PDB file of C-alpha atoms in Angstrom:
ATOM      1  CA  ASN A   1       9.086  19.850 -11.611  1.00  0.00           C
ATOM      2  CA  ALA A   2      10.290  16.940  -9.493  1.00  0.00           C
ATOM      3  CA  GLY A   3       7.605  15.247  -7.558  1.00  0.00           C
ATOM      4  CA  VAL A   4       7.429  14.818  -3.784  1.00  0.00           C
ATOM      5  CA  MET A   5      10.891  13.105  -2.597  1.00  0.00           C
ATOM      6  CA  GLN A   6      11.306  10.852   0.407  1.00  0.00           C
ATOM      7  CA  ASN A   7      14.484   9.520   1.660  1.00  0.00           C
ATOM      8  CA  PRO A   8      15.552   6.916   2.386  1.00  0.00           C
ATOM      9  CA  ARG A   9      13.300   4.662   0.490  1.00  0.00           C
ATOM     10  CA  HIS A  10      14.046   1.793   2.808  1.00  0.00           C
ATOM     11  CA  LEU A  11      15.400   2.240   6.495  1.00  0.00           C
ATOM     12  CA  VAL A  12      16.428  -0.608   8.719  1.00  0.00           C
ATOM     13  CA  ARG A  13      16.762   0.159  12.440  1.00  0.00           C
ATOM     14  CA  ARG A  14      17.354  -2.108  15.536  1.00  0.00           C
ATOM     15  CA  ARG A  15      14.858  -1.826  18.365  1.00  0.00           C
ATOM     16  CA  GLY A  16      15.894   1.275  20.503  1.00  0.00           C
ATOM     17  CA  GLN A  17      17.483   3.092  17.752  1.00  0.00           C
ATOM     18  CA  GLU A  18      16.303   6.469  16.145  1.00  0.00           C
ATOM     19  CA  ALA A  19      14.575   6.688  12.688  1.00  0.00           C
ATOM     20  CA  ARG A  20      14.655   9.889  10.645  1.00  0.00           C
ATOM     21  CA  LEU A  21      12.475  10.065   7.554  1.00  0.00           C
ATOM     22  CA  ARG A  22      12.884  13.016   5.180  1.00  0.00           C
ATOM     23  CA  CYS A  23      10.285  14.639   3.008  1.00  0.00           C
ATOM     24  CA  SER A  24      11.026  17.303   0.213  1.00  0.00           C
ATOM     25  CA  PRO A  25       7.621  18.586  -1.024  1.00  0.00           C
ATOM     26  CA  MET A  26       7.142  19.770  -4.592  1.00  0.00           C
ATOM     27  CA  LYS A  27       8.423  23.135  -5.441  1.00  0.00           C
ATOM     28  CA  GLY A  28       5.911  25.749  -4.354  1.00  0.00           C
ATOM     29  CA  HIS A  29       4.366  23.600  -1.860  1.00  0.00           C
ATOM     30  CA  SER A  30       4.265  24.747   1.627  1.00  0.00           C
ATOM     31  CA  HIS A  31       1.906  22.112   3.179  1.00  0.00           C
ATOM     32  CA  VAL A  32       3.074  18.765   4.221  1.00  0.00           C
ATOM     33  CA  TYR A  33       1.214  15.641   5.389  1.00  0.00           C
ATOM     34  CA  TRP A  34       2.498  12.412   6.833  1.00  0.00           C
ATOM     35  CA  TYR A  35       0.799   9.064   6.657  1.00  0.00           C
ATOM     36  CA  ARG A  36       1.462   5.562   7.998  1.00  0.00           C
ATOM     37  CA  GLN A  37       0.545   2.295   6.269  1.00  0.00           C
ATOM     38  CA  LEU A  38       0.758  -0.810   8.364  1.00  0.00           C
ATOM     39  CA  PRO A  39       0.929  -4.104   6.441  1.00  0.00           C
ATOM     40  CA  GLU A  40      -2.356  -5.036   4.603  1.00  0.00           C
ATOM     41  CA  GLU A  41      -3.847  -1.708   5.730  1.00  0.00           C
ATOM     42  CA  GLY A  42      -4.731   1.685   4.380  1.00  0.00           C
ATOM     43  CA  LEU A  43      -2.894   4.860   5.049  1.00  0.00           C
ATOM     44  CA  LYS A  44      -3.746   6.577   8.482  1.00  0.00           C
ATOM     45  CA  PHE A  45      -2.952  10.142   8.909  1.00  0.00           C
ATOM     46  CA  MET A  46      -0.389  11.151  11.193  1.00  0.00           C
ATOM     47  CA  VAL A  47       0.410  14.921  11.086  1.00  0.00           C
ATOM     48  CA  TYR A  48      -0.230  18.058   9.106  1.00  0.00           C
ATOM     49  CA  LEU A  49       2.446  20.721   8.864  1.00  0.00           C
ATOM     50  CA  GLN A  50       2.925  24.094   7.252  1.00  0.00           C
ATOM     51  CA  LYS A  51       6.200  25.898   7.404  1.00  0.00           C
ATOM     52  CA  GLU A  52       7.599  26.036  10.867  1.00  0.00           C
ATOM     53  CA  ASN A  53       3.899  25.045  12.256  1.00  0.00           C
ATOM     54  CA  ILE A  54       2.195  22.050  13.199  1.00  0.00           C
ATOM     55  CA  ILE A  55      -1.347  22.391  12.178  1.00  0.00           C
ATOM     56  CA  ASP A  56      -2.916  19.055  13.077  1.00  0.00           C
ATOM     57  CA  GLU A  57      -0.975  16.269  14.898  1.00  0.00           C
ATOM     58  CA  SER A  58      -4.095  14.250  15.962  1.00  0.00           C
ATOM     59  CA  GLY A  59      -2.764  11.074  14.314  1.00  0.00           C
ATOM     60  CA  MET A  60       0.669  11.184  16.104  1.00  0.00           C
ATOM     61  CA  PRO A  61       1.321   8.566  18.781  1.00  0.00           C
ATOM     62  CA  LYS A  62       1.830  10.757  21.873  1.00  0.00           C
ATOM     63  CA  GLU A  63       5.338   9.278  22.598  1.00  0.00           C
ATOM     64  CA  ARG A  64       8.411   8.831  20.580  1.00  0.00           C
ATOM     65  CA  PHE A  65       7.130  10.438  17.578  1.00  0.00           C
ATOM     66  CA  SER A  66       7.868  13.986  16.429  1.00  0.00           C
ATOM     67  CA  ALA A  67       7.681  15.945  13.126  1.00  0.00           C
ATOM     68  CA  GLU A  68       8.986  19.216  11.919  1.00  0.00           C
ATOM     69  CA  PHE A  69       8.874  21.261   8.674  1.00  0.00           C
ATOM     70  CA  PRO A  70      11.579  24.081   9.053  1.00  0.00           C
ATOM     71  CA  LYS A  71      11.824  27.243   7.109  1.00  0.00           C
ATOM     72  CA  GLU A  72      14.537  25.717   5.106  1.00  0.00           C
ATOM     73  CA  GLY A  73      14.904  22.190   4.135  1.00  0.00           C
ATOM     74  CA  PRO A  74      12.705  19.048   4.109  1.00  0.00           C
ATOM     75  CA  SER A  75      10.196  18.013   6.650  1.00  0.00           C
ATOM     76  CA  ILE A  76      11.461  15.333   9.052  1.00  0.00           C
ATOM     77  CA  LEU A  77       9.701  12.613  10.873  1.00  0.00           C
ATOM     78  CA  ARG A  78      11.470  11.323  13.714  1.00  0.00           C
ATOM     79  CA  ILE A  79      10.717   8.214  15.564  1.00  0.00           C
ATOM     80  CA  GLN A  80      12.776   7.674  18.867  1.00  0.00           C
ATOM     81  CA  GLN A  81      13.382   4.239  20.456  1.00  0.00           C
ATOM     82  CA  VAL A  82      11.877   2.395  17.663  1.00  0.00           C
ATOM     83  CA  VAL A  83       9.946  -0.903  18.433  1.00  0.00           C
ATOM     84  CA  ARG A  84       8.884  -3.645  16.070  1.00  0.00           C
ATOM     85  CA  GLY A  85       5.296  -2.176  15.861  1.00  0.00           C
ATOM     86  CA  ASP A  86       6.790   0.942  14.096  1.00  0.00           C
ATOM     87  CA  SER A  87       7.679  -1.157  11.055  1.00  0.00           C
ATOM     88  CA  ALA A  88       5.655   0.333   8.178  1.00  0.00           C
ATOM     89  CA  ALA A  89       5.635   2.268   5.115  1.00  0.00           C
ATOM     90  CA  TYR A  90       5.628   6.185   5.840  1.00  0.00           C
ATOM     91  CA  PHE A  91       4.147   8.382   2.964  1.00  0.00           C
ATOM     92  CA  CYS A  92       4.401  12.010   2.689  1.00  0.00           C
ATOM     93  CA  ALA A  93       2.205  14.184   0.612  1.00  0.00           C
ATOM     94  CA  SER A  94       2.389  18.053  -0.250  1.00  0.00           C
ATOM     95  CA  SER A  95       0.210  20.786  -1.503  1.00  0.00           C
ATOM     96  CA  PRO A  96       0.349  24.293  -2.394  1.00  0.00           C
ATOM     97  CA  PRO A  97      -1.501  26.852  -0.165  1.00  0.00           C
ATOM     98  CA  TRP A  98      -3.778  27.781  -2.869  1.00  0.00           C
ATOM     99  CA  ASP A  99      -5.101  24.472  -4.056  1.00  0.00           C
ATOM    100  CA  LEU A 100      -6.889  22.427  -1.272  1.00  0.00           C
ATOM    101  CA  TRP A 101      -7.366  19.547  -3.705  1.00  0.00           C
ATOM    102  CA  ALA A 102      -3.638  18.923  -4.113  1.00  0.00           C
ATOM    103  CA  PRO A 103      -3.459  16.620  -0.990  1.00  0.00           C
ATOM    104  CA  GLY A 104      -5.370  14.150  -3.195  1.00  0.00           C
ATOM    105  CA  GLY A 105      -2.650  14.060  -5.977  1.00  0.00           C
ATOM    106  CA  PHE A 106       0.793  14.483  -4.657  1.00  0.00           C
ATOM    107  CA  PHE A 107       2.256  11.784  -2.664  1.00  0.00           C
ATOM    108  CA  GLY A 108       5.955  10.625  -2.392  1.00  0.00           C
ATOM    109  CA  PRO A 109       6.935   7.144  -3.019  1.00  0.00           C
ATOM    110  CA  GLY A 110       7.192   6.364   0.737  1.00  0.00           C
ATOM    111  CA  THR A 111       9.864   5.107   3.098  1.00  0.00           C
ATOM    112  CA  ARG A 112       9.686   1.382   4.458  1.00  0.00           C
ATOM    113  CA  LEU A 113      10.818   1.268   7.925  1.00  0.00           C
ATOM    114  CA  THR A 114      11.864  -2.198   9.130  1.00  0.00           C
ATOM    115  CA  VAL A 115      12.613  -2.562  12.914  1.00  0.00           C
ATOM    116  CA  LEU A 116      14.608  -5.764  13.634  1.00  0.00           C
TER     117      LEU A 116
ATOM    118  CA  ALA B   1     -15.754  10.904  12.934  1.00  0.00           C
ATOM    119  CA  GLN B   2     -15.636  10.119   9.291  1.00  0.00           C
ATOM    120  CA  THR B   3     -15.126   6.408   8.291  1.00  0.00           C
ATOM    121  CA  VAL B   4     -14.543   4.726   4.968  1.00  0.00           C
ATOM    122  CA  THR B   5     -15.512   1.134   4.439  1.00  0.00           C
ATOM    123  CA  GLN B   6     -14.358  -1.212   1.449  1.00  0.00           C
ATOM    124  CA  SER B   7     -16.138  -4.490   2.107  1.00  0.00           C
ATOM    125  CA  GLN B   8     -14.236  -6.319  -0.748  1.00  0.00           C
ATOM    126  CA  PRO B   9     -10.672  -7.287   0.485  1.00  0.00           C
ATOM    127  CA  GLU B  10      -9.989  -8.968  -2.913  1.00  0.00           C
ATOM    128  CA  MET B  11     -11.569  -9.161  -6.387  1.00  0.00           C
ATOM    129  CA  SER B  12     -10.567 -10.764  -9.732  1.00  0.00           C
ATOM    130  CA  VAL B  13     -11.537  -9.797 -13.059  1.00  0.00           C
ATOM    131  CA  GLN B  14     -10.832 -11.133 -16.599  1.00  0.00           C
ATOM    132  CA  GLU B  15      -8.703  -9.102 -18.559  1.00  0.00           C
ATOM    133  CA  ALA B  16     -10.881  -6.641 -21.055  1.00  0.00           C
ATOM    134  CA  GLU B  17     -13.936  -7.185 -18.854  1.00  0.00           C
ATOM    135  CA  THR B  18     -15.337  -4.661 -16.270  1.00  0.00           C
ATOM    136  CA  VAL B  19     -15.170  -4.628 -12.602  1.00  0.00           C
ATOM    137  CA  THR B  20     -16.776  -2.521  -9.989  1.00  0.00           C
ATOM    138  CA  LEU B  21     -15.119  -1.916  -6.584  1.00  0.00           C
ATOM    139  CA  SER B  22     -17.422  -0.769  -3.715  1.00  0.00           C
ATOM    140  CA  CYS B  23     -16.813   1.928  -0.984  1.00  0.00           C
ATOM    141  CA  THR B  24     -19.225   3.387   1.476  1.00  0.00           C
ATOM    142  CA  TYR B  25     -18.339   6.250   3.941  1.00  0.00           C
ATOM    143  CA  ASP B  26     -20.167   8.000   6.927  1.00  0.00           C
ATOM    144  CA  THR B  27     -19.911  11.617   7.476  1.00  0.00           C
ATOM    145  CA  SER B  28     -22.313  14.391   8.940  1.00  0.00           C
ATOM    146  CA  GLU B  29     -20.963  16.998   6.423  1.00  0.00           C
ATOM    147  CA  SER B  30     -22.791  18.024   3.183  1.00  0.00           C
ATOM    148  CA  ASP B  31     -19.851  18.827   1.113  1.00  0.00           C
ATOM    149  CA  TYR B  32     -16.605  16.757   0.905  1.00  0.00           C
ATOM    150  CA  TYR B  33     -14.311  15.266  -1.436  1.00  0.00           C
ATOM    151  CA  LEU B  34     -13.839  11.668  -2.446  1.00  0.00           C
ATOM    152  CA  PHE B  35     -10.943   9.749  -4.067  1.00  0.00           C
ATOM    153  CA  TRP B  36      -9.988   6.467  -5.499  1.00  0.00           C
ATOM    154  CA  TYR B  37      -6.232   5.767  -5.152  1.00  0.00           C
ATOM    155  CA  LYS B  38      -4.254   2.947  -6.937  1.00  0.00           C
ATOM    156  CA  GLN B  39      -1.298   1.477  -5.139  1.00  0.00           C
ATOM    157  CA  PRO B  40       0.745  -0.915  -7.502  1.00  0.00           C
ATOM    158  CA  PRO B  41       3.447  -3.210  -5.965  1.00  0.00           C
ATOM    159  CA  SER B  42       5.746  -0.171  -6.091  1.00  0.00           C
ATOM    160  CA  ARG B  43       3.719   1.243  -3.355  1.00  0.00           C
ATOM    161  CA  GLN B  44       3.403   4.686  -5.082  1.00  0.00           C
ATOM    162  CA  MET B  45      -0.026   6.172  -4.321  1.00  0.00           C
ATOM    163  CA  ILE B  46      -1.508   7.241  -7.584  1.00  0.00           C
ATOM    164  CA  LEU B  47      -4.736   9.261  -7.662  1.00  0.00           C
ATOM    165  CA  VAL B  48      -7.169   7.673 -10.083  1.00  0.00           C
ATOM    166  CA  ILE B  49     -10.228   9.730  -9.800  1.00  0.00           C
ATOM    167  CA  ARG B  50     -11.791  12.296  -7.517  1.00  0.00           C
ATOM    168  CA  GLN B  51     -15.407  13.541  -6.973  1.00  0.00           C
ATOM    169  CA  GLU B  52     -16.679  16.745  -5.186  1.00  0.00           C
ATOM    170  CA  ALA B  53     -19.886  15.978  -3.211  1.00  0.00           C
ATOM    171  CA  TYR B  54     -21.700  18.930  -4.481  1.00  0.00           C
ATOM    172  CA  LYS B  55     -21.281  17.962  -8.063  1.00  0.00           C
ATOM    173  CA  GLN B  56     -24.047  15.555  -9.096  1.00  0.00           C
ATOM    174  CA  GLN B  57     -22.299  14.329 -12.265  1.00  0.00           C
ATOM    175  CA  ASN B  58     -20.146  11.304 -11.848  1.00  0.00           C
ATOM    176  CA  ALA B  59     -16.524  11.776 -12.555  1.00  0.00           C
ATOM    177  CA  THR B  60     -14.832   9.976 -15.402  1.00  0.00           C
ATOM    178  CA  GLU B  61     -11.165   9.552 -16.307  1.00  0.00           C
ATOM    179  CA  ASN B  62     -10.627   7.343 -19.393  1.00  0.00           C
ATOM    180  CA  ARG B  63     -11.480   3.794 -18.506  1.00  0.00           C
ATOM    181  CA  PHE B  64     -12.356   4.819 -14.808  1.00  0.00           C
ATOM    182  CA  SER B  65     -15.511   6.086 -13.634  1.00  0.00           C
ATOM    183  CA  VAL B  66     -17.471   6.442 -10.508  1.00  0.00           C
ATOM    184  CA  ASN B  67     -20.951   5.897  -9.241  1.00  0.00           C
ATOM    185  CA  PHE B  68     -21.606   8.458  -6.731  1.00  0.00           C
ATOM    186  CA  GLN B  69     -24.645   7.929  -4.585  1.00  0.00           C
ATOM    187  CA  LYS B  70     -24.835  10.832  -2.107  1.00  0.00           C
ATOM    188  CA  ALA B  71     -27.981   9.842  -0.175  1.00  0.00           C
ATOM    189  CA  ALA B  72     -26.737   6.286   0.207  1.00  0.00           C
ATOM    190  CA  LYS B  73     -23.115   7.461   1.051  1.00  0.00           C
ATOM    191  CA  SER B  74     -21.795   5.164  -1.685  1.00  0.00           C
ATOM    192  CA  PHE B  75     -18.851   5.846  -3.874  1.00  0.00           C
ATOM    193  CA  SER B  76     -17.998   2.700  -6.252  1.00  0.00           C
ATOM    194  CA  LEU B  77     -15.332   2.724  -8.917  1.00  0.00           C
ATOM    195  CA  LYS B  78     -15.907   0.941 -12.267  1.00  0.00           C
ATOM    196  CA  ILE B  79     -12.938  -0.073 -14.417  1.00  0.00           C
ATOM    197  CA  SER B  80     -13.764  -0.845 -18.024  1.00  0.00           C
ATOM    198  CA  ASP B  81     -11.594  -2.913 -20.418  1.00  0.00           C
ATOM    199  CA  SER B  82      -9.494  -3.980 -17.631  1.00  0.00           C
ATOM    200  CA  GLN B  83      -5.700  -4.397 -18.431  1.00  0.00           C
ATOM    201  CA  LEU B  84      -3.030  -6.357 -16.672  1.00  0.00           C
ATOM    202  CA  GLY B  85      -1.567  -2.919 -15.491  1.00  0.00           C
ATOM    203  CA  ASP B  86      -4.636  -2.213 -13.353  1.00  0.00           C
ATOM    204  CA  ALA B  87      -3.507  -5.123 -11.050  1.00  0.00           C
ATOM    205  CA  ALA B  88      -2.993  -3.308  -7.660  1.00  0.00           C
ATOM    206  CA  MET B  89      -4.435  -2.288  -4.226  1.00  0.00           C
ATOM    207  CA  TYR B  90      -7.228   0.402  -4.615  1.00  0.00           C
ATOM    208  CA  PHE B  91      -8.060   2.635  -1.854  1.00  0.00           C
ATOM    209  CA  CYS B  92     -11.203   4.741  -1.472  1.00  0.00           C
ATOM    210  CA  ALA B  93     -10.762   7.862   0.446  1.00  0.00           C
ATOM    211  CA  TYR B  94     -12.543  10.891   2.027  1.00  0.00           C
ATOM    212  CA  ARG B  95     -11.557  14.464   2.622  1.00  0.00           C
ATOM    213  CA  SER B  96     -13.404  17.152   4.523  1.00  0.00           C
ATOM    214  CA  PRO B  97     -13.705  20.531   3.085  1.00  0.00           C
ATOM    215  CA  ASN B  98     -12.576  22.242   6.259  1.00  0.00           C
ATOM    216  CA  PRO B  99      -9.165  23.555   5.586  1.00  0.00           C
ATOM    217  CA  ARG B 100      -8.320  22.851   9.459  1.00  0.00           C
ATOM    218  CA  ASP B 101      -9.290  19.319   9.056  1.00  0.00           C
ATOM    219  CA  ASP B 102      -7.130  18.573   6.122  1.00  0.00           C
ATOM    220  CA  LYS B 103      -6.447  14.894   6.393  1.00  0.00           C
ATOM    221  CA  ILE B 104      -7.461  12.206   4.117  1.00  0.00           C
ATOM    222  CA  ILE B 105      -9.301   9.186   5.601  1.00  0.00           C
ATOM    223  CA  PHE B 106      -8.496   5.931   3.681  1.00  0.00           C
ATOM    224  CA  GLY B 107     -10.479   2.658   3.539  1.00  0.00           C
ATOM    225  CA  LYS B 108      -8.710  -0.587   4.127  1.00  0.00           C
ATOM    226  CA  GLY B 109      -8.337  -1.259   0.292  1.00  0.00           C
ATOM    227  CA  THR B 110      -9.354  -3.794  -2.223  1.00  0.00           C
ATOM    228  CA  ARG B 111      -6.632  -5.946  -3.893  1.00  0.00           C
ATOM    229  CA  LEU B 112      -7.625  -6.368  -7.623  1.00  0.00           C
ATOM    230  CA  HIS B 113      -6.357  -9.210  -9.744  1.00  0.00           C
ATOM    231  CA  ILE B 114      -6.435  -9.216 -13.434  1.00  0.00           C
ATOM    232  CA  LEU B 115      -6.601 -12.593 -14.928  1.00  0.00           C
ATOM    233  CA  PRO B 116      -5.066 -13.088 -18.419  1.00  0.00           C
TER     234      PRO B 116
END
């Protein structure tokens, strides 16, 4: 059973470009969480999604950021018109619907975004 | 709002010795979950240990144990017989039991150095 998969692992964008980060949850997991880690900081919650629904987006910046988790395929975190301050590591975590403990245990390896 | 504070940005310990990492948190909830995560240079988030607040017994996982003081809102991690592979960032984290408030709140981390 593969773990949480994220790709790409490293992404370089120039200011003004779009960044698309993908997260494939573990098999059987229908809940996905995105976190952002700025340099020398802890992880900060961004958004919590279930299949086709955004449950909590209280940590998402109001502009340029969006997330989706379609019925089929990976969850996508999209950042439009990236700025240097978006440079960070973005982590995805997943859990099955019956185990609320699981968000504590199943993190992906992260995508490191660098904005030039 | 819940907060997690790690007051030690860096610590060092001699190999084979014991070290304790501190964590305090603030919440108005009576039940909740607490975690310690390890983040090695690979940046993978690894769950080290977790504690349910309603359980009085301190959690233990091999060389890792916690000292959970609910009244003091303190959750320290003790690493016994430190090994070189324990060198990493360690994050203390909190999670509400409310399934609609499913995000994990992280402290800023403590960087642990193991001295050979």
